[in-house]
PDB file of C-alpha atoms in Angstrom:
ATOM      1  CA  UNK A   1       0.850 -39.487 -51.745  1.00  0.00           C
ATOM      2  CA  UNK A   2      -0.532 -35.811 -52.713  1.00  0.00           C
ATOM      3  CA  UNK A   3      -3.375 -36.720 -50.109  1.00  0.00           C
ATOM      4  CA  UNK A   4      -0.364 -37.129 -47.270  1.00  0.00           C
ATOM      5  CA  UNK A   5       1.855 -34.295 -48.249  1.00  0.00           C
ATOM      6  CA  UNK A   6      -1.681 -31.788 -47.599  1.00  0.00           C
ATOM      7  CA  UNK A   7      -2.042 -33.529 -44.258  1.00  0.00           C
ATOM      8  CA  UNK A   8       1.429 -32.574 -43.899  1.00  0.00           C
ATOM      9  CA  UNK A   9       1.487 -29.497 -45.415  1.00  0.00           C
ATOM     10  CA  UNK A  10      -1.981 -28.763 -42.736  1.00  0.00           C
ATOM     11  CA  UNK A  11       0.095 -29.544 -39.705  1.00  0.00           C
ATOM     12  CA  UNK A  12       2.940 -27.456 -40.632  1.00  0.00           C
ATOM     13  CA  UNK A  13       0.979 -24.853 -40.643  1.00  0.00           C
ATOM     14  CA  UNK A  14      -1.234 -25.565 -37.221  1.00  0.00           C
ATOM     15  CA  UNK A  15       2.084 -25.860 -35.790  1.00  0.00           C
ATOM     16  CA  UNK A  16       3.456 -22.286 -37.405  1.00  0.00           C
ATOM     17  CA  UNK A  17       0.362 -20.655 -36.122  1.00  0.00           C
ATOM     18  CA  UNK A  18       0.557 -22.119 -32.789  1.00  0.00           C
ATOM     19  CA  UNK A  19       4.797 -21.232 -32.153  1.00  0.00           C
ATOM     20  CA  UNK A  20       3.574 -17.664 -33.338  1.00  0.00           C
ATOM     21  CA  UNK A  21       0.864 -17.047 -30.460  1.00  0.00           C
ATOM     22  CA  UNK A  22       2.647 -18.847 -27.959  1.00  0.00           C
ATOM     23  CA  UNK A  23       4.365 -15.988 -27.070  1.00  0.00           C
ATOM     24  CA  UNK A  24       1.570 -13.735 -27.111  1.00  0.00           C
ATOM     25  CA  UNK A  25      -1.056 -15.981 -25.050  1.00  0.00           C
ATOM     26  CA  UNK A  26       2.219 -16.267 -22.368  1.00  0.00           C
ATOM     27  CA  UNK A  27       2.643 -12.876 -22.091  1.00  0.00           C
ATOM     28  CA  UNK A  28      -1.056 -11.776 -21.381  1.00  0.00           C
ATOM     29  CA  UNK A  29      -1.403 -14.736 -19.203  1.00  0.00           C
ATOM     30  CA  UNK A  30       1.615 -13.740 -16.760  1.00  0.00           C
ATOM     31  CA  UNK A  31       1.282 -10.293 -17.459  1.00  0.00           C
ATOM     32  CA  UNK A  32       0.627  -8.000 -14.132  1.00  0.00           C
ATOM     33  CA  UNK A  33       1.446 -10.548 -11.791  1.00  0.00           C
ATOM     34  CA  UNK A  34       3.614  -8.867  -9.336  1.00  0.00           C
ATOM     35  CA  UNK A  35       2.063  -5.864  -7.673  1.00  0.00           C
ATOM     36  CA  UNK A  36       4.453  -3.361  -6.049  1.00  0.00           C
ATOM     37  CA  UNK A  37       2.840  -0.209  -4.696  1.00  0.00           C
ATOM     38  CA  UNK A  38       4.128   2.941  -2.826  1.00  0.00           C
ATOM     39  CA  UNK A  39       2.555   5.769  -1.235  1.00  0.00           C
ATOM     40  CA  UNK A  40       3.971   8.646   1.782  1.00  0.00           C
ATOM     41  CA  UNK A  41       2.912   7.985   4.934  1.00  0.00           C
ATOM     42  CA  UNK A  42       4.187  10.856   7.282  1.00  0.00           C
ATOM     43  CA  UNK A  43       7.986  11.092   6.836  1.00  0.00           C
ATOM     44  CA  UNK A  44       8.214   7.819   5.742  1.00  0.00           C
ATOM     45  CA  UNK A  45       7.464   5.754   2.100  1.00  0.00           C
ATOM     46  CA  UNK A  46       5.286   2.804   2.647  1.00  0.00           C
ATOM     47  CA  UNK A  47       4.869  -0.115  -0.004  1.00  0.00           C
ATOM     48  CA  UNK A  48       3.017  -3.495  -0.503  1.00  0.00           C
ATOM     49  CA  UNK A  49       4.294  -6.263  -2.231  1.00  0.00           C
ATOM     50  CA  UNK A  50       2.213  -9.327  -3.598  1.00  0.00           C
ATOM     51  CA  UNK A  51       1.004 -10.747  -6.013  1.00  0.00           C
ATOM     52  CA  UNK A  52      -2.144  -9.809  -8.330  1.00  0.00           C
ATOM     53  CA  UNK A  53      -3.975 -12.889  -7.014  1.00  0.00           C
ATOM     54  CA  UNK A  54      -4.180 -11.704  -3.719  1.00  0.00           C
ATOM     55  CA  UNK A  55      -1.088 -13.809  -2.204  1.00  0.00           C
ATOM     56  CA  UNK A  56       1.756 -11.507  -0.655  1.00  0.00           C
ATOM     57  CA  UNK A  57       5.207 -11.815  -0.559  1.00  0.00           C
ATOM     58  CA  UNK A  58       7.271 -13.727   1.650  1.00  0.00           C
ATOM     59  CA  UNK A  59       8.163 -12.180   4.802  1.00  0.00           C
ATOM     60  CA  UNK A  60      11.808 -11.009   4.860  1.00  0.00           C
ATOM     61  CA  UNK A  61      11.928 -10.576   1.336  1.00  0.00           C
ATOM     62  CA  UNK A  62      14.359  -8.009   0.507  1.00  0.00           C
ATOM     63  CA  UNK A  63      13.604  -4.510  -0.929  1.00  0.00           C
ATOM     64  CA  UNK A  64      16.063  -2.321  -2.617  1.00  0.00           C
ATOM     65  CA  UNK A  65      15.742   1.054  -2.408  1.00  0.00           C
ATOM     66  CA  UNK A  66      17.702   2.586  -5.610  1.00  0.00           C
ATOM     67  CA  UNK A  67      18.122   6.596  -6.257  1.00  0.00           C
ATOM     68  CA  UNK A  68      17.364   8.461  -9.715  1.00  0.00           C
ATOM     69  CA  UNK A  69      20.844   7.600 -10.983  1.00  0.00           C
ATOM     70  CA  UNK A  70      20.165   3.093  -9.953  1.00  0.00           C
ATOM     71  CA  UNK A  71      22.616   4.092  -7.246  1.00  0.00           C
ATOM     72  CA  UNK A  72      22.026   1.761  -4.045  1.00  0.00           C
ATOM     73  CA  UNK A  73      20.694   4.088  -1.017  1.00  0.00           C
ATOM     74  CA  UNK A  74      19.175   1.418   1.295  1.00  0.00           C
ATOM     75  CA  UNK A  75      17.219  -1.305   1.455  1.00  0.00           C
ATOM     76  CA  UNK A  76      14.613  -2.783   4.108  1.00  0.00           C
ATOM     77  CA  UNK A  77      12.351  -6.434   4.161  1.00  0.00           C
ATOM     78  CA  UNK A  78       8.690  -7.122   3.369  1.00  0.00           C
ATOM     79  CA  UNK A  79       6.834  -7.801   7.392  1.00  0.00           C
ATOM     80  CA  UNK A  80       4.146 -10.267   7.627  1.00  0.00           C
ATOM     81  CA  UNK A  81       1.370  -8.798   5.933  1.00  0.00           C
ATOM     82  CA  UNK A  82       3.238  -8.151   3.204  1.00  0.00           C
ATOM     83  CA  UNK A  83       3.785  -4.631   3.570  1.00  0.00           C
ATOM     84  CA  UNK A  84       7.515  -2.493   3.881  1.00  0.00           C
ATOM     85  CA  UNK A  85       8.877   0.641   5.094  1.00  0.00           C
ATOM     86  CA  UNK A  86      11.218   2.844   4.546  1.00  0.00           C
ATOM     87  CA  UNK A  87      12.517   6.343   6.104  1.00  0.00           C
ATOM     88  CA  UNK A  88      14.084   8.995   3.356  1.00  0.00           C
ATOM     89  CA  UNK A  89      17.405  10.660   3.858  1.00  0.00           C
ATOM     90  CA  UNK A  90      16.943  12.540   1.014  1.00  0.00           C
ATOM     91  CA  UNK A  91      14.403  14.617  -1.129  1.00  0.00           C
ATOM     92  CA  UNK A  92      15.152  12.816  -4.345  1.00  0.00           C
ATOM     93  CA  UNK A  93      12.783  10.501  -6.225  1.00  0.00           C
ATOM     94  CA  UNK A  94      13.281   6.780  -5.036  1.00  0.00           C
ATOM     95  CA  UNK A  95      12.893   3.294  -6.940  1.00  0.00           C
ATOM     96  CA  UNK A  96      11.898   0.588  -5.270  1.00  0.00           C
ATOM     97  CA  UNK A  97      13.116  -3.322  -6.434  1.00  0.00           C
ATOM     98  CA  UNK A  98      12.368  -6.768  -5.081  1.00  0.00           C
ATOM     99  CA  UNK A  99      13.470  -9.658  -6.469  1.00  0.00           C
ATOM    100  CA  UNK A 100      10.423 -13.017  -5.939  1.00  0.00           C
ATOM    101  CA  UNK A 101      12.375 -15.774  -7.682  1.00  0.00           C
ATOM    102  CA  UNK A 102      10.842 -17.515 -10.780  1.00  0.00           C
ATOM    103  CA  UNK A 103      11.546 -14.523 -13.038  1.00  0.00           C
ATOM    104  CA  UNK A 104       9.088 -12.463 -10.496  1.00  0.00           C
ATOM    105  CA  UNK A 105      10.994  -8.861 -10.514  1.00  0.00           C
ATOM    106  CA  UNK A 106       8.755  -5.870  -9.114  1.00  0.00           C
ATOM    107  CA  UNK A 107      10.031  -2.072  -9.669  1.00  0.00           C
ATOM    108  CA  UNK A 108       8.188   1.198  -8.896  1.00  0.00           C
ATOM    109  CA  UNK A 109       8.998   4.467  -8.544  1.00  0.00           C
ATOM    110  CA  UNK A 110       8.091   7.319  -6.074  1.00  0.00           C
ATOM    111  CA  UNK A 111       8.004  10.562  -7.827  1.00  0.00           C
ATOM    112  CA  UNK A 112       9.122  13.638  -6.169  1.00  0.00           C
ATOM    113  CA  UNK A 113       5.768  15.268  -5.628  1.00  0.00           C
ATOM    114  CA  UNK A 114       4.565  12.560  -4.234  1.00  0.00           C
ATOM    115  CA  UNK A 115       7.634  11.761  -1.807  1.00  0.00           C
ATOM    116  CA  UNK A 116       7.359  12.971   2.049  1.00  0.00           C
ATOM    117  CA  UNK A 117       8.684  15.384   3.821  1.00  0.00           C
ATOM    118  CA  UNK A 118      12.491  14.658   5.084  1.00  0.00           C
ATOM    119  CA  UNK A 119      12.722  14.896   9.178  1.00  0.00           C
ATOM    120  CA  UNK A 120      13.976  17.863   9.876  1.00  0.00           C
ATOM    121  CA  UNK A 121      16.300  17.990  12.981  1.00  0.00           C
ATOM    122  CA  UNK A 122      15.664  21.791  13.531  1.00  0.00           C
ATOM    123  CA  UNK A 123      12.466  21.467  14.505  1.00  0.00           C
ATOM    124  CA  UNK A 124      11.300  22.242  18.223  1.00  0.00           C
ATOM    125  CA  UNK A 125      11.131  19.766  20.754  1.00  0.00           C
ATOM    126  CA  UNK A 126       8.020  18.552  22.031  1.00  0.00           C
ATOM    127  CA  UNK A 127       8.081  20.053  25.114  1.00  0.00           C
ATOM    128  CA  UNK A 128       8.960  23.468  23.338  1.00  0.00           C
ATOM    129  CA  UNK A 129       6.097  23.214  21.316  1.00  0.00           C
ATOM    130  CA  UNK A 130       3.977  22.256  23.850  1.00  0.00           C
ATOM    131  CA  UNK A 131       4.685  25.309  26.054  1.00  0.00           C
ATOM    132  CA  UNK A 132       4.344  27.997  22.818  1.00  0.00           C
ATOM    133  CA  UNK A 133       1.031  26.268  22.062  1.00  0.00           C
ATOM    134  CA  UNK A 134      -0.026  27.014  25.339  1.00  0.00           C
ATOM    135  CA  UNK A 135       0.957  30.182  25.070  1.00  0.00           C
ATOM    136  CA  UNK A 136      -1.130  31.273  22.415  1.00  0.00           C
ATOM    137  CA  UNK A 137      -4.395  29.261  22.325  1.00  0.00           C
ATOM    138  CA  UNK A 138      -6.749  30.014  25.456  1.00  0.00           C
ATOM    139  CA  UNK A 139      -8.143  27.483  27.739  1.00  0.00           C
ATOM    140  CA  UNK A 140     -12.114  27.567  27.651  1.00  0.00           C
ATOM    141  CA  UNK A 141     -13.260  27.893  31.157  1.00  0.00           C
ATOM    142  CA  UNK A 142     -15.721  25.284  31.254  1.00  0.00           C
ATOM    143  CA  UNK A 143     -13.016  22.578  29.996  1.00  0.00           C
ATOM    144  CA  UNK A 144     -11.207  20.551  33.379  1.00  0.00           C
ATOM    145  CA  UNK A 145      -8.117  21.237  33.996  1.00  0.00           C
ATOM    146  CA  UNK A 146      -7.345  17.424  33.551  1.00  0.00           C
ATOM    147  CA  UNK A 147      -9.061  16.589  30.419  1.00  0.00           C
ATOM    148  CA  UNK A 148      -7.069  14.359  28.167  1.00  0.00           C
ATOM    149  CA  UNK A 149      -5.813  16.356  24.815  1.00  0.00           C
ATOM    150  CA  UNK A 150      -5.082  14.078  21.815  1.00  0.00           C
ATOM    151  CA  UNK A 151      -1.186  15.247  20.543  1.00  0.00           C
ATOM    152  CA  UNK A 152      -2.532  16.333  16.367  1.00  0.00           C
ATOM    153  CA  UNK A 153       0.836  13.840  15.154  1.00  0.00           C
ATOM    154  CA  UNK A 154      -0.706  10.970  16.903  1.00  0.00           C
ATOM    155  CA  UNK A 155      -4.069  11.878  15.553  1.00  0.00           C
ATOM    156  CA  UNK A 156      -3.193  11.642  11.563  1.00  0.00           C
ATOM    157  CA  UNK A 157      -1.432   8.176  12.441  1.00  0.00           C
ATOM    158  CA  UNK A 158      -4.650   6.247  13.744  1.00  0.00           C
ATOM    159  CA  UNK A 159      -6.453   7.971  11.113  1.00  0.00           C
ATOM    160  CA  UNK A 160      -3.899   6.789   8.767  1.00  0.00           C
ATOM    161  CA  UNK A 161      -3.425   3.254  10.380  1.00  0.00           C
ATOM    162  CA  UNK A 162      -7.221   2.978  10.188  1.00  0.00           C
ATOM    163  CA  UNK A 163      -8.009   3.557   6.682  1.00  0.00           C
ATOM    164  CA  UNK A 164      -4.844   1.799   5.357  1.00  0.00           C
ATOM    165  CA  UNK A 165      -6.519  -1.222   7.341  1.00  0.00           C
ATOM    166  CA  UNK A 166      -9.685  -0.733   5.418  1.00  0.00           C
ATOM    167  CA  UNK A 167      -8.615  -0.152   1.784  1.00  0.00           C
ATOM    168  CA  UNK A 168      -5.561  -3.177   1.649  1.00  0.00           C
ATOM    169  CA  UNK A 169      -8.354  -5.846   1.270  1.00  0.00           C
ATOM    170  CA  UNK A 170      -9.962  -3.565  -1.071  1.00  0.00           C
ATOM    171  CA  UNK A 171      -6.549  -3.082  -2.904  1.00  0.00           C
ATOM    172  CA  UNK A 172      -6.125  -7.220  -2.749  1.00  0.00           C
ATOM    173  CA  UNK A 173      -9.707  -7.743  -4.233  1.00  0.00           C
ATOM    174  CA  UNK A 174      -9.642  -5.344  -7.003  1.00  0.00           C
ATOM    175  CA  UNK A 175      -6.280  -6.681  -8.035  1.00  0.00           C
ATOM    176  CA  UNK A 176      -7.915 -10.245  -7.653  1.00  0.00           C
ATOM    177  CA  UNK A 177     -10.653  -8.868  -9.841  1.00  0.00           C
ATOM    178  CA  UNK A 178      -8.107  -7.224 -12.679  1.00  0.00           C
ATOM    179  CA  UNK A 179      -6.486 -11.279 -12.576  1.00  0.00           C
ATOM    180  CA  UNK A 180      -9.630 -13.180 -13.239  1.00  0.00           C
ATOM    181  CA  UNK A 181     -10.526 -10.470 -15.818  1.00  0.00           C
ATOM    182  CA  UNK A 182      -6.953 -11.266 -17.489  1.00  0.00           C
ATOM    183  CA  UNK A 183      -7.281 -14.879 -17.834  1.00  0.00           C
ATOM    184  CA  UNK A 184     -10.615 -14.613 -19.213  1.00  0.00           C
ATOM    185  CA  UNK A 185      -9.282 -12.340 -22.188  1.00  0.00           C
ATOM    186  CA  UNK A 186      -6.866 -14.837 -22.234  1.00  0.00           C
ATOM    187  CA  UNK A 187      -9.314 -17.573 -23.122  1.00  0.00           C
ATOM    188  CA  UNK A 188     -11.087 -15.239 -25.503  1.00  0.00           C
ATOM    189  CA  UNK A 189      -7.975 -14.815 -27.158  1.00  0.00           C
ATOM    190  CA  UNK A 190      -7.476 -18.588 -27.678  1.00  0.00           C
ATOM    191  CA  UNK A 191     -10.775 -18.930 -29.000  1.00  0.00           C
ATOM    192  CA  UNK A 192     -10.104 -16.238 -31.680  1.00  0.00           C
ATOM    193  CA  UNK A 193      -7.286 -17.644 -32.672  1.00  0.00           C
ATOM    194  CA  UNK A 194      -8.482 -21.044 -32.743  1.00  0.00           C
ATOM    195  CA  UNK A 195     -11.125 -19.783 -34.694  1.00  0.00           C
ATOM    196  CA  UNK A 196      -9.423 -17.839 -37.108  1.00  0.00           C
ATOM    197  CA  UNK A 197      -7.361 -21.309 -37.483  1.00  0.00           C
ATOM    198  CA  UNK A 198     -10.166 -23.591 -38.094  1.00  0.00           C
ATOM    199  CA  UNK A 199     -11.182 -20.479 -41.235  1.00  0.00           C
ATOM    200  CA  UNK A 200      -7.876 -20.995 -42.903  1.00  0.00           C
ATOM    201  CA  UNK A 201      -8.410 -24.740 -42.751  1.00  0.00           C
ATOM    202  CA  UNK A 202     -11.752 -24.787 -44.112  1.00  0.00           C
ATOM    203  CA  UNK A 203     -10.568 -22.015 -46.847  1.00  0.00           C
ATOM    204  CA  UNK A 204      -7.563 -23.995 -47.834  1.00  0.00           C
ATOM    205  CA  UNK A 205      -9.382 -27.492 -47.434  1.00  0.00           C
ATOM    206  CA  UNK A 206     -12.033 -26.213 -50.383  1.00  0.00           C
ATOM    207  CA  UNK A 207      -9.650 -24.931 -52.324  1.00  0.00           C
ATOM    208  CA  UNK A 208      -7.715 -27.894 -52.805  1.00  0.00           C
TER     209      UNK A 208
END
C-alpha cells in the first residue's frame, strides 16, 4: 500500500510539473506567428501581412486603420500577394489591425517620423512645373531635341517597386528562418524540463 501511494504520489507530481509548463511551451511555440509590417512608400503607408512561416494572408482580408486615440479612420484589404495600402489624410501616427481568425490578431504602429508626407493640393501642376523647369535648367546642345526624359516621380517608383520585389522573399525567408529557430528552442525547452523532471524523480526515488 505505501509502495502505491509513492507511485501515486510520483504521478501527481509529473502531472503538476507538466500543467505548469504547458503554458509556457504554448506560448513560445505560437509566439511571433503573425507578421504585420509597415513602411512609407511615397505619400502612401504600405504593409504586409502573413504569417512567420512564410504563408500570407488571405486576399480581401480586412485592415483597420485606427488613429492615436483607437479612433476608426479607414480601413483597406490585403491584395494577392499579401500586401495592403493605404493613403493618409492626416499627419498623425496610424495603427494598423487585422483580424486572421483562430485567435490570429496582428497590430503595428507607424510612428510619426516614419509616416509620409500628406498630398498636398497646393502644389503646382505638372504642366506648371514642367514649364519652370524648363525655364531654369539649360538644354545641352549636343542632346536631340526628341530624346525621351524620365519624369524624377516616376523614377523613385520603379526604383521603389524594384527593390520591394527583391527584399519581400528575403523578408519571407528570414521570418521562415526566426520560425524554425523558435520551434527548435522549443524542443530544447522540453528537453530541459524533461530533464530537470527525470532529476527530481531520481532524487526523490533514493530518498525514499
Amino acid at each position: 500500500m505505501n509502495q502505491v501511494s509513492k507511485i501515486q504520489r510520483r504521478r501527481r507530481l509529473l502531472l503538476c510539473l507538466a500543467l505548469i509548463c504547458l503554458p509556457m511551451v504554448m506560448n513560445a511555440a505560437w509566439a511571433h506567428k503573425v507578421l504585420l509590417g509597415l513602411w512609407p512608400d511615397g505619400s502612401d503607408i504600405e504593409g504586409e501581412l502573413g504569417f512567420s512561416n512564410g504563408d500570407m494572408a488571405a486576399p480581401g482580408t480586412l485592415v483597420e486603420v485606427l488613429g492615436p486615440d483607437g479612433e476608426p479612420i479607414g480601413e483597406t484589404r490585403v491584395t494577392e500577394e499579401g500586401l495592403f495600402r493605404f493613403t493618409p489624410t492626416r499627419s498623425v501616427p496610424h495603427t494598423f489591425r487585422a483580424n486572421l481568425g483562430a485567435g490570429h490578431v496582428a497590430k503595428a504602429s507607424l510612428p510619426m517620423d516614419e509616416m509620409p508626407k500628406i498630398r498636398d493640393s497646393g502644389t503646382p501642376s505638372g504642366d506648371a512645373a514642367s514649364v519652370e523647369s524648363q525655364a531654369v535648367v539649360p538644354v545641352s546642345a549636343e542632346r536631340p531635341a526628341d530624346a525621351p526624359t524620365l519624369d524624377p516621380t516616376a523614377l523613385e517608383m520603379l526604383i521603389a517597386e524594384a527593390v520591394r520585389r527583391e527584399v519581400k522573399p528575403l523578408r519571407r525567408e528570414l521570418s521562415a528562418l526566426k520560425e524554425k529557430i523558435g520551434f527548435q528552442q522549443v524542443l530544447g525547452g522540453l528537453g530541459y524540463i524533461a530533464g530537470i523532471s527525470g532529476l527530481l524523480f531520481f532524487v526523490y526515488a533514493r530518498r525514499s
